[in-house]
Amino acid sequence: ENNRGLTERIALSGVSYIIVTVAGFLGTVYFARVLGAGPLGVFALGLGIIKWLRVTDLGVESAMEKRLSEGNNRGSYLTAALILELLLATVVVTLLFVFGGQVNSYMGGKFVGVIALLYISDHFVKTVIVQSIRGCQRVHISEGLKALERVLRVLFQVALIFLGYEVLSLFIGMI
């Protein structure tokens, strides 16, 4: 009975990974065909900046996941991690706006606000939530949520493109 539950959780994680991969691939093909290389390149630059900003992680998320998985004082560890992440996000976003002119120049438009929102969304909300679920030893649930988020994101981005938001639809869809 116990092995069956483990097998089901592993299968759910595998299926979730396939869904994430297929949705991402189909979305990228659609975006490239509809928007073209220029807007997709601007979007890629924005994602690159966000990933570069993630260098500031400092291991808080991994430490939180580990401590939560131990099962003791989960509330205290989660609170401490959230406070640290909030402080870190505040510093990063402040610096992002301080150097906003350079960011906008690099991206070829006024994208610093969108980049800041994406950083907060990606770093603070999504990752902390996923790491918390993983820390509570519910990896299969976090993988299922990741698949659902990716499918809904691609559908939302396609809808925004249809409404005429062009490259902004890709950024808004990520938030």
PDB file of C-alpha atoms in Angstrom:
ATOM      1  CA  GLU A   1       0.000   0.000   0.000  1.00  0.00           C
ATOM      2  CA  ASN A   2       2.779   2.440   0.917  1.00  0.00           C
ATOM      3  CA  ASN A   3       4.707   1.669  -2.284  1.00  0.00           C
ATOM      4  CA  ARG A   4       1.579   2.287  -4.339  1.00  0.00           C
ATOM      5  CA  GLY A   5       1.221   5.811  -2.922  1.00  0.00           C
ATOM      6  CA  LEU A   6       4.881   6.506  -3.620  1.00  0.00           C
ATOM      7  CA  THR A   7       4.525   5.209  -7.170  1.00  0.00           C
ATOM      8  CA  GLU A   8       1.490   7.422  -7.745  1.00  0.00           C
ATOM      9  CA  ARG A   9       3.337  10.495  -6.438  1.00  0.00           C
ATOM     10  CA  ILE A  10       6.333   9.776  -8.648  1.00  0.00           C
ATOM     11  CA  ALA A  11       4.043   9.277 -11.652  1.00  0.00           C
ATOM     12  CA  LEU A  12       2.254  12.564 -10.916  1.00  0.00           C
ATOM     13  CA  SER A  13       5.589  14.377 -10.727  1.00  0.00           C
ATOM     14  CA  GLY A  14       6.667  12.829 -14.052  1.00  0.00           C
ATOM     15  CA  VAL A  15       3.412  13.699 -15.790  1.00  0.00           C
ATOM     16  CA  SER A  16       3.608  17.230 -14.382  1.00  0.00           C
ATOM     17  CA  TYR A  17       7.117  17.638 -15.778  1.00  0.00           C
ATOM     18  CA  ILE A  18       5.936  16.515 -19.225  1.00  0.00           C
ATOM     19  CA  ILE A  19       3.000  18.949 -19.102  1.00  0.00           C
ATOM     20  CA  VAL A  20       5.309  21.832 -18.122  1.00  0.00           C
ATOM     21  CA  THR A  21       7.707  20.982 -20.952  1.00  0.00           C
ATOM     22  CA  VAL A  22       5.015  20.581 -23.632  1.00  0.00           C
ATOM     23  CA  ALA A  23       3.133  23.738 -22.590  1.00  0.00           C
ATOM     24  CA  GLY A  24       6.364  25.741 -22.590  1.00  0.00           C
ATOM     25  CA  PHE A  25       7.397  24.408 -25.985  1.00  0.00           C
ATOM     26  CA  LEU A  26       4.010  25.011 -27.629  1.00  0.00           C
ATOM     27  CA  GLY A  27       3.813  28.479 -26.105  1.00  0.00           C
ATOM     28  CA  THR A  28       7.283  29.380 -27.359  1.00  0.00           C
ATOM     29  CA  VAL A  29       6.481  28.178 -30.887  1.00  0.00           C
ATOM     30  CA  TYR A  30       3.230  30.158 -30.909  1.00  0.00           C
ATOM     31  CA  PHE A  31       4.856  33.304 -29.517  1.00  0.00           C
ATOM     32  CA  ALA A  32       7.703  33.123 -32.038  1.00  0.00           C
ATOM     33  CA  ARG A  33       5.313  32.740 -34.969  1.00  0.00           C
ATOM     34  CA  VAL A  34       2.854  35.422 -33.889  1.00  0.00           C
ATOM     35  CA  LEU A  35       5.167  38.028 -32.336  1.00  0.00           C
ATOM     36  CA  GLY A  36       8.387  37.387 -34.231  1.00  0.00           C
ATOM     37  CA  ALA A  37      11.995  37.369 -33.134  1.00  0.00           C
ATOM     38  CA  GLY A  38      12.222  40.985 -31.895  1.00  0.00           C
ATOM     39  CA  PRO A  39       9.575  40.890 -29.158  1.00  0.00           C
ATOM     40  CA  LEU A  40      10.576  37.371 -28.177  1.00  0.00           C
ATOM     41  CA  GLY A  41      14.154  38.615 -27.825  1.00  0.00           C
ATOM     42  CA  VAL A  42      13.036  41.480 -25.560  1.00  0.00           C
ATOM     43  CA  PHE A  43      11.157  38.951 -23.451  1.00  0.00           C
ATOM     44  CA  ALA A  44      14.249  36.731 -23.287  1.00  0.00           C
ATOM     45  CA  LEU A  45      16.330  39.717 -22.125  1.00  0.00           C
ATOM     46  CA  GLY A  46      13.795  40.392 -19.380  1.00  0.00           C
ATOM     47  CA  LEU A  47      13.873  36.778 -18.226  1.00  0.00           C
ATOM     48  CA  GLY A  48      17.664  36.894 -18.293  1.00  0.00           C
ATOM     49  CA  ILE A  49      17.678  39.925 -16.014  1.00  0.00           C
ATOM     50  CA  ILE A  50      15.296  38.195 -13.605  1.00  0.00           C
ATOM     51  CA  LYS A  51      17.465  35.066 -13.534  1.00  0.00           C
ATOM     52  CA  TRP A  52      20.531  37.213 -12.968  1.00  0.00           C
ATOM     53  CA  LEU A  53      18.782  38.930 -10.048  1.00  0.00           C
ATOM     54  CA  ARG A  54      18.125  35.479  -8.579  1.00  0.00           C
ATOM     55  CA  VAL A  55      21.850  35.285  -7.791  1.00  0.00           C
ATOM     56  CA  THR A  56      20.836  37.093  -4.612  1.00  0.00           C
ATOM     57  CA  ASP A  57      18.990  33.996  -3.322  1.00  0.00           C
ATOM     58  CA  LEU A  58      21.646  33.357  -0.644  1.00  0.00           C
ATOM     59  CA  GLY A  59      20.240  29.881   0.040  1.00  0.00           C
ATOM     60  CA  VAL A  60      17.281  31.037   2.133  1.00  0.00           C
ATOM     61  CA  GLU A  61      14.792  29.029   0.067  1.00  0.00           C
ATOM     62  CA  SER A  62      16.810  25.807   0.252  1.00  0.00           C
ATOM     63  CA  ALA A  63      17.389  26.245   3.975  1.00  0.00           C
ATOM     64  CA  MET A  64      13.684  26.875   4.495  1.00  0.00           C
ATOM     65  CA  GLU A  65      12.773  23.727   2.567  1.00  0.00           C
ATOM     66  CA  LYS A  66      15.223  21.665   4.620  1.00  0.00           C
ATOM     67  CA  ARG A  67      14.052  23.027   7.968  1.00  0.00           C
ATOM     68  CA  LEU A  68      10.381  22.613   7.071  1.00  0.00           C
ATOM     69  CA  SER A  69      11.007  19.007   6.048  1.00  0.00           C
ATOM     70  CA  GLU A  70      12.347  18.282   9.549  1.00  0.00           C
ATOM     71  CA  GLY A  71       8.858  18.987  10.913  1.00  0.00           C
ATOM     72  CA  ASN A  72       9.880  21.015  13.981  1.00  0.00           C
ATOM     73  CA  ASN A  73       8.920  24.665  14.463  1.00  0.00           C
ATOM     74  CA  ARG A  74       7.655  24.978  10.896  1.00  0.00           C
ATOM     75  CA  GLY A  75       5.876  28.245  11.606  1.00  0.00           C
ATOM     76  CA  SER A  76       8.995  29.870  13.015  1.00  0.00           C
ATOM     77  CA  TYR A  77      11.173  28.786  10.110  1.00  0.00           C
ATOM     78  CA  LEU A  78       8.599  29.842   7.539  1.00  0.00           C
ATOM     79  CA  THR A  79       8.172  33.252   9.192  1.00  0.00           C
ATOM     80  CA  ALA A  80      11.923  33.821   9.384  1.00  0.00           C
ATOM     81  CA  ALA A  81      12.372  32.814   5.735  1.00  0.00           C
ATOM     82  CA  LEU A  82       9.538  35.083   4.607  1.00  0.00           C
ATOM     83  CA  ILE A  83      11.014  38.048   6.497  1.00  0.00           C
ATOM     84  CA  LEU A  84      14.464  37.421   5.003  1.00  0.00           C
ATOM     85  CA  GLU A  85      12.990  37.026   1.518  1.00  0.00           C
ATOM     86  CA  LEU A  86      10.970  40.229   1.911  1.00  0.00           C
ATOM     87  CA  LEU A  87      14.050  42.178   2.993  1.00  0.00           C
ATOM     88  CA  LEU A  88      16.081  40.746   0.137  1.00  0.00           C
ATOM     89  CA  ALA A  89      13.354  41.467  -2.413  1.00  0.00           C
ATOM     90  CA  THR A  90      13.071  45.047  -1.126  1.00  0.00           C
ATOM     91  CA  VAL A  91      16.805  45.635  -1.591  1.00  0.00           C
ATOM     92  CA  VAL A  92      16.865  44.065  -5.060  1.00  0.00           C
ATOM     93  CA  VAL A  93      13.796  45.951  -6.303  1.00  0.00           C
ATOM     94  CA  THR A  94      15.127  49.238  -4.895  1.00  0.00           C
ATOM     95  CA  LEU A  95      18.417  48.725  -6.722  1.00  0.00           C
ATOM     96  CA  LEU A  96      16.517  47.751  -9.857  1.00  0.00           C
ATOM     97  CA  PHE A  97      14.724  51.112  -9.806  1.00  0.00           C
ATOM     98  CA  VAL A  98      17.930  52.989  -8.948  1.00  0.00           C
ATOM     99  CA  PHE A  99      19.471  51.515 -12.101  1.00  0.00           C
ATOM    100  CA  GLY A 100      16.170  51.641 -13.998  1.00  0.00           C
ATOM    101  CA  GLY A 101      17.551  53.871 -16.737  1.00  0.00           C
ATOM    102  CA  GLN A 102      20.237  51.339 -17.578  1.00  0.00           C
ATOM    103  CA  VAL A 103      17.739  48.456 -17.468  1.00  0.00           C
ATOM    104  CA  ASN A 104      15.320  50.287 -19.773  1.00  0.00           C
ATOM    105  CA  SER A 105      18.145  51.204 -22.130  1.00  0.00           C
ATOM    106  CA  TYR A 106      19.363  47.605 -22.216  1.00  0.00           C
ATOM    107  CA  MET A 107      15.872  46.304 -22.968  1.00  0.00           C
ATOM    108  CA  GLY A 108      14.972  48.996 -25.476  1.00  0.00           C
ATOM    109  CA  GLY A 109      11.854  50.226 -23.699  1.00  0.00           C
ATOM    110  CA  LYS A 110      10.330  51.062 -20.338  1.00  0.00           C
ATOM    111  CA  PHE A 111      10.291  47.627 -18.737  1.00  0.00           C
ATOM    112  CA  VAL A 112      11.858  48.181 -15.293  1.00  0.00           C
ATOM    113  CA  GLY A 113       8.492  48.153 -13.484  1.00  0.00           C
ATOM    114  CA  VAL A 114       7.463  44.939 -15.185  1.00  0.00           C
ATOM    115  CA  ILE A 115      10.845  43.381 -14.401  1.00  0.00           C
ATOM    116  CA  ALA A 116      10.417  44.368 -10.736  1.00  0.00           C
ATOM    117  CA  LEU A 117       6.943  42.799 -10.598  1.00  0.00           C
ATOM    118  CA  LEU A 118       8.209  39.644 -12.278  1.00  0.00           C
ATOM    119  CA  TYR A 119      11.113  39.401  -9.861  1.00  0.00           C
ATOM    120  CA  ILE A 120       8.793  39.701  -6.877  1.00  0.00           C
ATOM    121  CA  SER A 121       6.337  37.238  -8.385  1.00  0.00           C
ATOM    122  CA  ASP A 122       8.993  34.705  -9.352  1.00  0.00           C
ATOM    123  CA  HIS A 123      11.264  35.089  -6.358  1.00  0.00           C
ATOM    124  CA  PHE A 124       9.030  35.894  -3.475  1.00  0.00           C
ATOM    125  CA  VAL A 125       5.630  34.429  -4.232  1.00  0.00           C
ATOM    126  CA  LYS A 126       6.049  31.402  -6.495  1.00  0.00           C
ATOM    127  CA  THR A 127       9.335  30.108  -5.157  1.00  0.00           C
ATOM    128  CA  VAL A 128       8.537  30.572  -1.479  1.00  0.00           C
ATOM    129  CA  ILE A 129       5.177  28.838  -1.934  1.00  0.00           C
ATOM    130  CA  VAL A 130       6.692  25.950  -3.915  1.00  0.00           C
ATOM    131  CA  GLN A 131       9.612  25.534  -1.497  1.00  0.00           C
ATOM    132  CA  SER A 132       7.191  25.560   1.458  1.00  0.00           C
ATOM    133  CA  ILE A 133       5.102  22.810  -0.093  1.00  0.00           C
ATOM    134  CA  ARG A 134       8.237  20.822  -0.890  1.00  0.00           C
ATOM    135  CA  GLY A 135       9.500  21.346   2.646  1.00  0.00           C
ATOM    136  CA  CYS A 136       6.294  19.807   3.945  1.00  0.00           C
ATOM    137  CA  GLN A 137       7.216  16.752   1.857  1.00  0.00           C
ATOM    138  CA  ARG A 138       4.517  17.322  -0.744  1.00  0.00           C
ATOM    139  CA  VAL A 139       6.742  17.439  -3.833  1.00  0.00           C
ATOM    140  CA  HIS A 140       4.052  15.850  -5.993  1.00  0.00           C
ATOM    141  CA  ILE A 141       1.644  18.675  -5.091  1.00  0.00           C
ATOM    142  CA  SER A 142       4.233  21.343  -5.915  1.00  0.00           C
ATOM    143  CA  GLU A 143       4.887  19.683  -9.279  1.00  0.00           C
ATOM    144  CA  GLY A 144       1.156  19.532 -10.026  1.00  0.00           C
ATOM    145  CA  LEU A 145       0.774  23.216  -9.167  1.00  0.00           C
ATOM    146  CA  LYS A 146       3.757  24.028 -11.371  1.00  0.00           C
ATOM    147  CA  ALA A 147       2.111  22.248 -14.325  1.00  0.00           C
ATOM    148  CA  LEU A 148      -1.212  24.002 -13.714  1.00  0.00           C
ATOM    149  CA  GLU A 149       0.544  27.372 -13.448  1.00  0.00           C
ATOM    150  CA  ARG A 150       2.433  26.831 -16.722  1.00  0.00           C
ATOM    151  CA  VAL A 151      -0.662  25.818 -18.695  1.00  0.00           C
ATOM    152  CA  LEU A 152      -2.713  28.724 -17.318  1.00  0.00           C
ATOM    153  CA  ARG A 153       0.168  31.132 -17.966  1.00  0.00           C
ATOM    154  CA  VAL A 154       0.499  30.122 -21.617  1.00  0.00           C
ATOM    155  CA  LEU A 155      -3.265  30.358 -22.140  1.00  0.00           C
ATOM    156  CA  PHE A 156      -3.335  33.798 -20.488  1.00  0.00           C
ATOM    157  CA  GLN A 157      -0.402  34.996 -22.616  1.00  0.00           C
ATOM    158  CA  VAL A 158      -2.092  33.757 -25.794  1.00  0.00           C
ATOM    159  CA  ALA A 159      -5.289  35.581 -24.814  1.00  0.00           C
ATOM    160  CA  LEU A 160      -3.365  38.798 -24.166  1.00  0.00           C
ATOM    161  CA  ILE A 161      -1.583  38.502 -27.519  1.00  0.00           C
ATOM    162  CA  PHE A 162      -4.970  38.026 -29.158  1.00  0.00           C
ATOM    163  CA  LEU A 163      -6.100  41.243 -27.450  1.00  0.00           C
ATOM    164  CA  GLY A 164      -3.111  43.098 -28.921  1.00  0.00           C
ATOM    165  CA  TYR A 165      -0.715  43.451 -25.986  1.00  0.00           C
ATOM    166  CA  GLU A 166       2.189  41.962 -27.983  1.00  0.00           C
ATOM    167  CA  VAL A 167       5.430  41.593 -25.978  1.00  0.00           C
ATOM    168  CA  LEU A 168       3.811  43.037 -22.858  1.00  0.00           C
ATOM    169  CA  SER A 169       1.469  40.013 -22.865  1.00  0.00           C
ATOM    170  CA  LEU A 170       4.444  37.714 -22.278  1.00  0.00           C
ATOM    171  CA  PHE A 171       5.578  39.739 -19.265  1.00  0.00           C
ATOM    172  CA  ILE A 172       2.081  40.206 -17.821  1.00  0.00           C
ATOM    173  CA  GLY A 173       1.371  36.507 -18.238  1.00  0.00           C
ATOM    174  CA  MET A 174       4.405  35.670 -16.107  1.00  0.00           C
ATOM    175  CA  ILE A 175       3.089  37.673 -13.130  1.00  0.00           C
TER     176      ILE A 175
END
